[in-house]
């Protein structure tokens, strides 16, 4: 289920262009438009929901989140993160979440500062 007003849903529908690096029936990985590391990609599900704590996070959606997490290492390795990577999920205001469609940042391609 997609949300008409959501930027990442528009990317999924192809209404907003993106530099895709991986896609299947469940998820999409594309390059962040403002990279904060040498490699900076965003992994999203094709189902729209805002947060890990979404009230409608049912078993099906939980399974999709786990599927995406398990797929990320393969996608990262194939896209410049052979030596490791970092996954970040900003959740809510204090974390600075700016797009409210659940996403995991995948960062690497260099030694990351902590
Ligand atoms: P958040 O701050 O919500 O955790 O992350 C949102 C991310 O989406 C930011 O890193 C930002 O650079 C990225 N972003 C925002 N708009 C676009 C866009 O139109 N295309 C792409 N590829 N990334 C975007
Ligand atoms: Zn969305």
PDB file of C-alpha atoms and ligand atoms in Angstrom:
ATOM      1  CA  UNK A   1       0.000   0.000   0.000  1.00  0.00           C
ATOM      2  CA  UNK A   2       1.462   3.364  -1.059  1.00  0.00           C
ATOM      3  CA  UNK A   3       0.772   6.905   0.217  1.00  0.00           C
ATOM      4  CA  UNK A   4       0.003   9.583  -2.422  1.00  0.00           C
ATOM      5  CA  UNK A   5       1.847  12.323  -0.540  1.00  0.00           C
ATOM      6  CA  UNK A   6       4.968  10.381   0.375  1.00  0.00           C
ATOM      7  CA  UNK A   7       8.243  11.149  -1.440  1.00  0.00           C
ATOM      8  CA  UNK A   8       9.552   7.578  -1.207  1.00  0.00           C
ATOM      9  CA  UNK A   9       6.234   6.150  -2.443  1.00  0.00           C
ATOM     10  CA  UNK A  10       6.621   8.500  -5.439  1.00  0.00           C
ATOM     11  CA  UNK A  11      10.114   7.062  -5.998  1.00  0.00           C
ATOM     12  CA  UNK A  12       8.646   3.533  -5.865  1.00  0.00           C
ATOM     13  CA  UNK A  13       5.996   4.534  -8.435  1.00  0.00           C
ATOM     14  CA  UNK A  14       8.659   6.154 -10.646  1.00  0.00           C
ATOM     15  CA  UNK A  15       7.042   9.608 -10.326  1.00  0.00           C
ATOM     16  CA  UNK A  16      10.262  10.936  -8.775  1.00  0.00           C
ATOM     17  CA  UNK A  17      13.471   9.730 -10.433  1.00  0.00           C
ATOM     18  CA  UNK A  18      16.067   7.851  -8.395  1.00  0.00           C
ATOM     19  CA  UNK A  19      19.353   6.082  -8.927  1.00  0.00           C
ATOM     20  CA  UNK A  20      18.273   2.500  -8.171  1.00  0.00           C
ATOM     21  CA  UNK A  21      20.828  -0.091  -7.158  1.00  0.00           C
ATOM     22  CA  UNK A  22      18.548  -3.018  -6.233  1.00  0.00           C
ATOM     23  CA  UNK A  23      14.875  -3.824  -6.613  1.00  0.00           C
ATOM     24  CA  UNK A  24      12.625  -6.826  -6.086  1.00  0.00           C
ATOM     25  CA  UNK A  25       8.904  -7.264  -5.386  1.00  0.00           C
ATOM     26  CA  UNK A  26       9.328  -6.315  -1.709  1.00  0.00           C
ATOM     27  CA  UNK A  27      11.990  -3.606  -1.515  1.00  0.00           C
ATOM     28  CA  UNK A  28      14.033  -0.979  -3.298  1.00  0.00           C
ATOM     29  CA  UNK A  29      17.542   0.342  -2.677  1.00  0.00           C
ATOM     30  CA  UNK A  30      18.600   3.654  -4.239  1.00  0.00           C
ATOM     31  CA  UNK A  31      21.366   6.214  -3.789  1.00  0.00           C
ATOM     32  CA  UNK A  32      20.811   9.022  -1.303  1.00  0.00           C
ATOM     33  CA  UNK A  33      20.531  12.346  -3.146  1.00  0.00           C
ATOM     34  CA  UNK A  34      22.780  14.044  -0.555  1.00  0.00           C
ATOM     35  CA  UNK A  35      25.386  11.391   0.338  1.00  0.00           C
ATOM     36  CA  UNK A  36      26.963  11.690   3.762  1.00  0.00           C
ATOM     37  CA  UNK A  37      29.529   8.943   3.078  1.00  0.00           C
ATOM     38  CA  UNK A  38      31.363   7.739  -0.035  1.00  0.00           C
ATOM     39  CA  UNK A  39      28.618   5.125  -0.433  1.00  0.00           C
ATOM     40  CA  UNK A  40      25.223   6.189   0.906  1.00  0.00           C
ATOM     41  CA  UNK A  41      22.124   4.258  -0.116  1.00  0.00           C
ATOM     42  CA  UNK A  42      18.586   4.050   1.218  1.00  0.00           C
ATOM     43  CA  UNK A  43      16.700   0.766   1.576  1.00  0.00           C
ATOM     44  CA  UNK A  44      12.900   0.981   1.622  1.00  0.00           C
ATOM     45  CA  UNK A  45       9.966  -1.405   1.534  1.00  0.00           C
ATOM     46  CA  UNK A  46       7.330  -1.113  -1.176  1.00  0.00           C
ATOM     47  CA  UNK A  47       4.739  -1.015   1.582  1.00  0.00           C
ATOM     48  CA  UNK A  48       4.308   2.464   3.056  1.00  0.00           C
ATOM     49  CA  UNK A  49       4.631   2.773   6.770  1.00  0.00           C
ATOM     50  CA  UNK A  50       6.254   5.492   8.791  1.00  0.00           C
ATOM     51  CA  UNK A  51       8.133   3.971  11.676  1.00  0.00           C
ATOM     52  CA  UNK A  52       9.224   0.672  13.153  1.00  0.00           C
ATOM     53  CA  UNK A  53       6.618   1.414  15.834  1.00  0.00           C
ATOM     54  CA  UNK A  54       3.743   1.951  13.387  1.00  0.00           C
ATOM     55  CA  UNK A  55       0.442   0.920  14.898  1.00  0.00           C
ATOM     56  CA  UNK A  56      -0.407  -1.150  11.842  1.00  0.00           C
ATOM     57  CA  UNK A  57       2.899  -3.056  11.890  1.00  0.00           C
ATOM     58  CA  UNK A  58       1.442  -6.534  11.571  1.00  0.00           C
ATOM     59  CA  UNK A  59       3.193  -9.885  11.142  1.00  0.00           C
ATOM     60  CA  UNK A  60       3.397  -9.481   7.382  1.00  0.00           C
ATOM     61  CA  UNK A  61       5.115  -6.091   7.630  1.00  0.00           C
ATOM     62  CA  UNK A  62       7.445  -7.325  10.359  1.00  0.00           C
ATOM     63  CA  UNK A  63       8.473 -10.149   8.049  1.00  0.00           C
ATOM     64  CA  UNK A  64       9.164  -7.601   5.287  1.00  0.00           C
ATOM     65  CA  UNK A  65      11.380  -5.543   7.601  1.00  0.00           C
ATOM     66  CA  UNK A  66      13.357  -8.658   8.499  1.00  0.00           C
ATOM     67  CA  UNK A  67      13.603  -9.621   4.820  1.00  0.00           C
ATOM     68  CA  UNK A  68      15.009  -6.166   4.005  1.00  0.00           C
ATOM     69  CA  UNK A  69      17.543  -6.325   6.844  1.00  0.00           C
ATOM     70  CA  UNK A  70      18.734  -9.737   5.701  1.00  0.00           C
ATOM     71  CA  UNK A  71      19.057  -8.552   2.076  1.00  0.00           C
ATOM     72  CA  UNK A  72      21.064  -5.399   2.878  1.00  0.00           C
ATOM     73  CA  UNK A  73      24.513  -7.080   3.344  1.00  0.00           C
ATOM     74  CA  UNK A  74      24.336  -8.616  -0.137  1.00  0.00           C
ATOM     75  CA  UNK A  75      23.309  -5.297  -1.731  1.00  0.00           C
ATOM     76  CA  UNK A  76      25.956  -3.387   0.265  1.00  0.00           C
ATOM     77  CA  UNK A  77      28.746  -5.786  -0.732  1.00  0.00           C
ATOM     78  CA  UNK A  78      27.777  -5.520  -4.406  1.00  0.00           C
ATOM     79  CA  UNK A  79      27.844  -1.712  -4.276  1.00  0.00           C
ATOM     80  CA  UNK A  80      31.178  -0.666  -2.829  1.00  0.00           C
ATOM     81  CA  UNK A  81      30.882  -1.807   0.792  1.00  0.00           C
ATOM     82  CA  UNK A  82      33.086  -4.909   0.626  1.00  0.00           C
ATOM     83  CA  UNK A  83      34.925  -3.863   3.789  1.00  0.00           C
ATOM     84  CA  UNK A  84      31.850  -3.183   5.888  1.00  0.00           C
ATOM     85  CA  UNK A  85      28.958  -0.793   6.215  1.00  0.00           C
ATOM     86  CA  UNK A  86      26.721   0.945   8.717  1.00  0.00           C
ATOM     87  CA  UNK A  87      22.905   0.789   8.888  1.00  0.00           C
ATOM     88  CA  UNK A  88      21.022   3.714  10.410  1.00  0.00           C
ATOM     89  CA  UNK A  89      17.267   4.130  10.862  1.00  0.00           C
ATOM     90  CA  UNK A  90      16.319   7.602  12.049  1.00  0.00           C
ATOM     91  CA  UNK A  91      13.080   7.325  14.016  1.00  0.00           C
ATOM     92  CA  UNK A  92      11.132  10.484  14.800  1.00  0.00           C
ATOM     93  CA  UNK A  93      11.899  14.101  15.518  1.00  0.00           C
ATOM     94  CA  UNK A  94      14.872  13.794  17.886  1.00  0.00           C
ATOM     95  CA  UNK A  95      16.674  11.578  15.357  1.00  0.00           C
ATOM     96  CA  UNK A  96      16.040  14.106  12.593  1.00  0.00           C
ATOM     97  CA  UNK A  97      13.852  11.817  10.495  1.00  0.00           C
ATOM     98  CA  UNK A  98      12.800  13.900   7.503  1.00  0.00           C
ATOM     99  CA  UNK A  99      11.004  11.358   5.295  1.00  0.00           C
ATOM    100  CA  UNK A 100       8.278   9.414   7.077  1.00  0.00           C
ATOM    101  CA  UNK A 101       8.488   6.236   5.039  1.00  0.00           C
ATOM    102  CA  UNK A 102      10.567   3.729   6.989  1.00  0.00           C
ATOM    103  CA  UNK A 103      14.075   3.524   5.524  1.00  0.00           C
ATOM    104  CA  UNK A 104      17.496   2.208   6.431  1.00  0.00           C
ATOM    105  CA  UNK A 105      20.530   4.291   5.517  1.00  0.00           C
ATOM    106  CA  UNK A 106      23.385   2.059   4.276  1.00  0.00           C
ATOM    107  CA  UNK A 107      26.713   3.828   4.537  1.00  0.00           C
ATOM    108  CA  UNK A 108      30.250   2.731   3.734  1.00  0.00           C
ATOM    109  CA  UNK A 109      32.889   2.719   1.024  1.00  0.00           C
ATOM    110  CA  UNK A 110      35.372   4.340   3.420  1.00  0.00           C
ATOM    111  CA  UNK A 111      36.323   4.249   7.101  1.00  0.00           C
ATOM    112  CA  UNK A 112      33.376   5.887   8.832  1.00  0.00           C
ATOM    113  CA  UNK A 113      33.850   8.255  11.766  1.00  0.00           C
ATOM    114  CA  UNK A 114      31.935   7.185  14.869  1.00  0.00           C
TER     115      UNK A 114
HETATM  116  P1  LIG B   1      16.014  10.799   7.138  1.00  0.00           P
HETATM  117  O1  LIG B   1      16.551  12.165   7.477  1.00  0.00           O
HETATM  118  O2  LIG B   1      14.504  10.806   7.080  1.00  0.00           O
HETATM  119  O3  LIG B   1      16.560   9.703   7.973  1.00  0.00           O
HETATM  120  O4  LIG B   1      16.575  10.482   5.680  1.00  0.00           O
HETATM  121  C1  LIG B   1      16.012  10.950   4.513  1.00  0.00           C
HETATM  122  C2  LIG B   1      17.087  10.853   3.460  1.00  0.00           C
HETATM  123  O5  LIG B   1      16.468  10.984   2.194  1.00  0.00           O
HETATM  124  C3  LIG B   1      18.134  11.976   3.543  1.00  0.00           C
HETATM  125  O6  LIG B   1      19.430  11.406   3.712  1.00  0.00           O
HETATM  126  C4  LIG B   1      18.006  12.709   2.205  1.00  0.00           C
HETATM  127  O7  LIG B   1      19.241  13.117   1.661  1.00  0.00           O
HETATM  128  C5  LIG B   1      17.313  11.678   1.327  1.00  0.00           C
HETATM  129  N1  LIG B   1      16.470  12.255   0.297  1.00  0.00           N
HETATM  130  C6  LIG B   1      15.563  13.274   0.451  1.00  0.00           C
HETATM  131  N2  LIG B   1      14.938  13.513  -0.711  1.00  0.00           N
HETATM  132  C7  LIG B   1      15.457  12.626  -1.619  1.00  0.00           C
HETATM  133  C8  LIG B   1      15.202  12.393  -3.009  1.00  0.00           C
HETATM  134  O8  LIG B   1      14.359  13.030  -3.646  1.00  0.00           O
HETATM  135  N3  LIG B   1      15.915  11.407  -3.611  1.00  0.00           N
HETATM  136  C9  LIG B   1      16.848  10.669  -2.933  1.00  0.00           C
HETATM  137  N4  LIG B   1      17.503   9.744  -3.629  1.00  0.00           N
HETATM  138  N5  LIG B   1      17.109  10.858  -1.627  1.00  0.00           N
HETATM  139  C10 LIG B   1      16.425  11.832  -0.985  1.00  0.00           C
HETATM  140 ZN1  LIG B   2       5.750   6.064   1.456  1.00  0.00          ZN
END
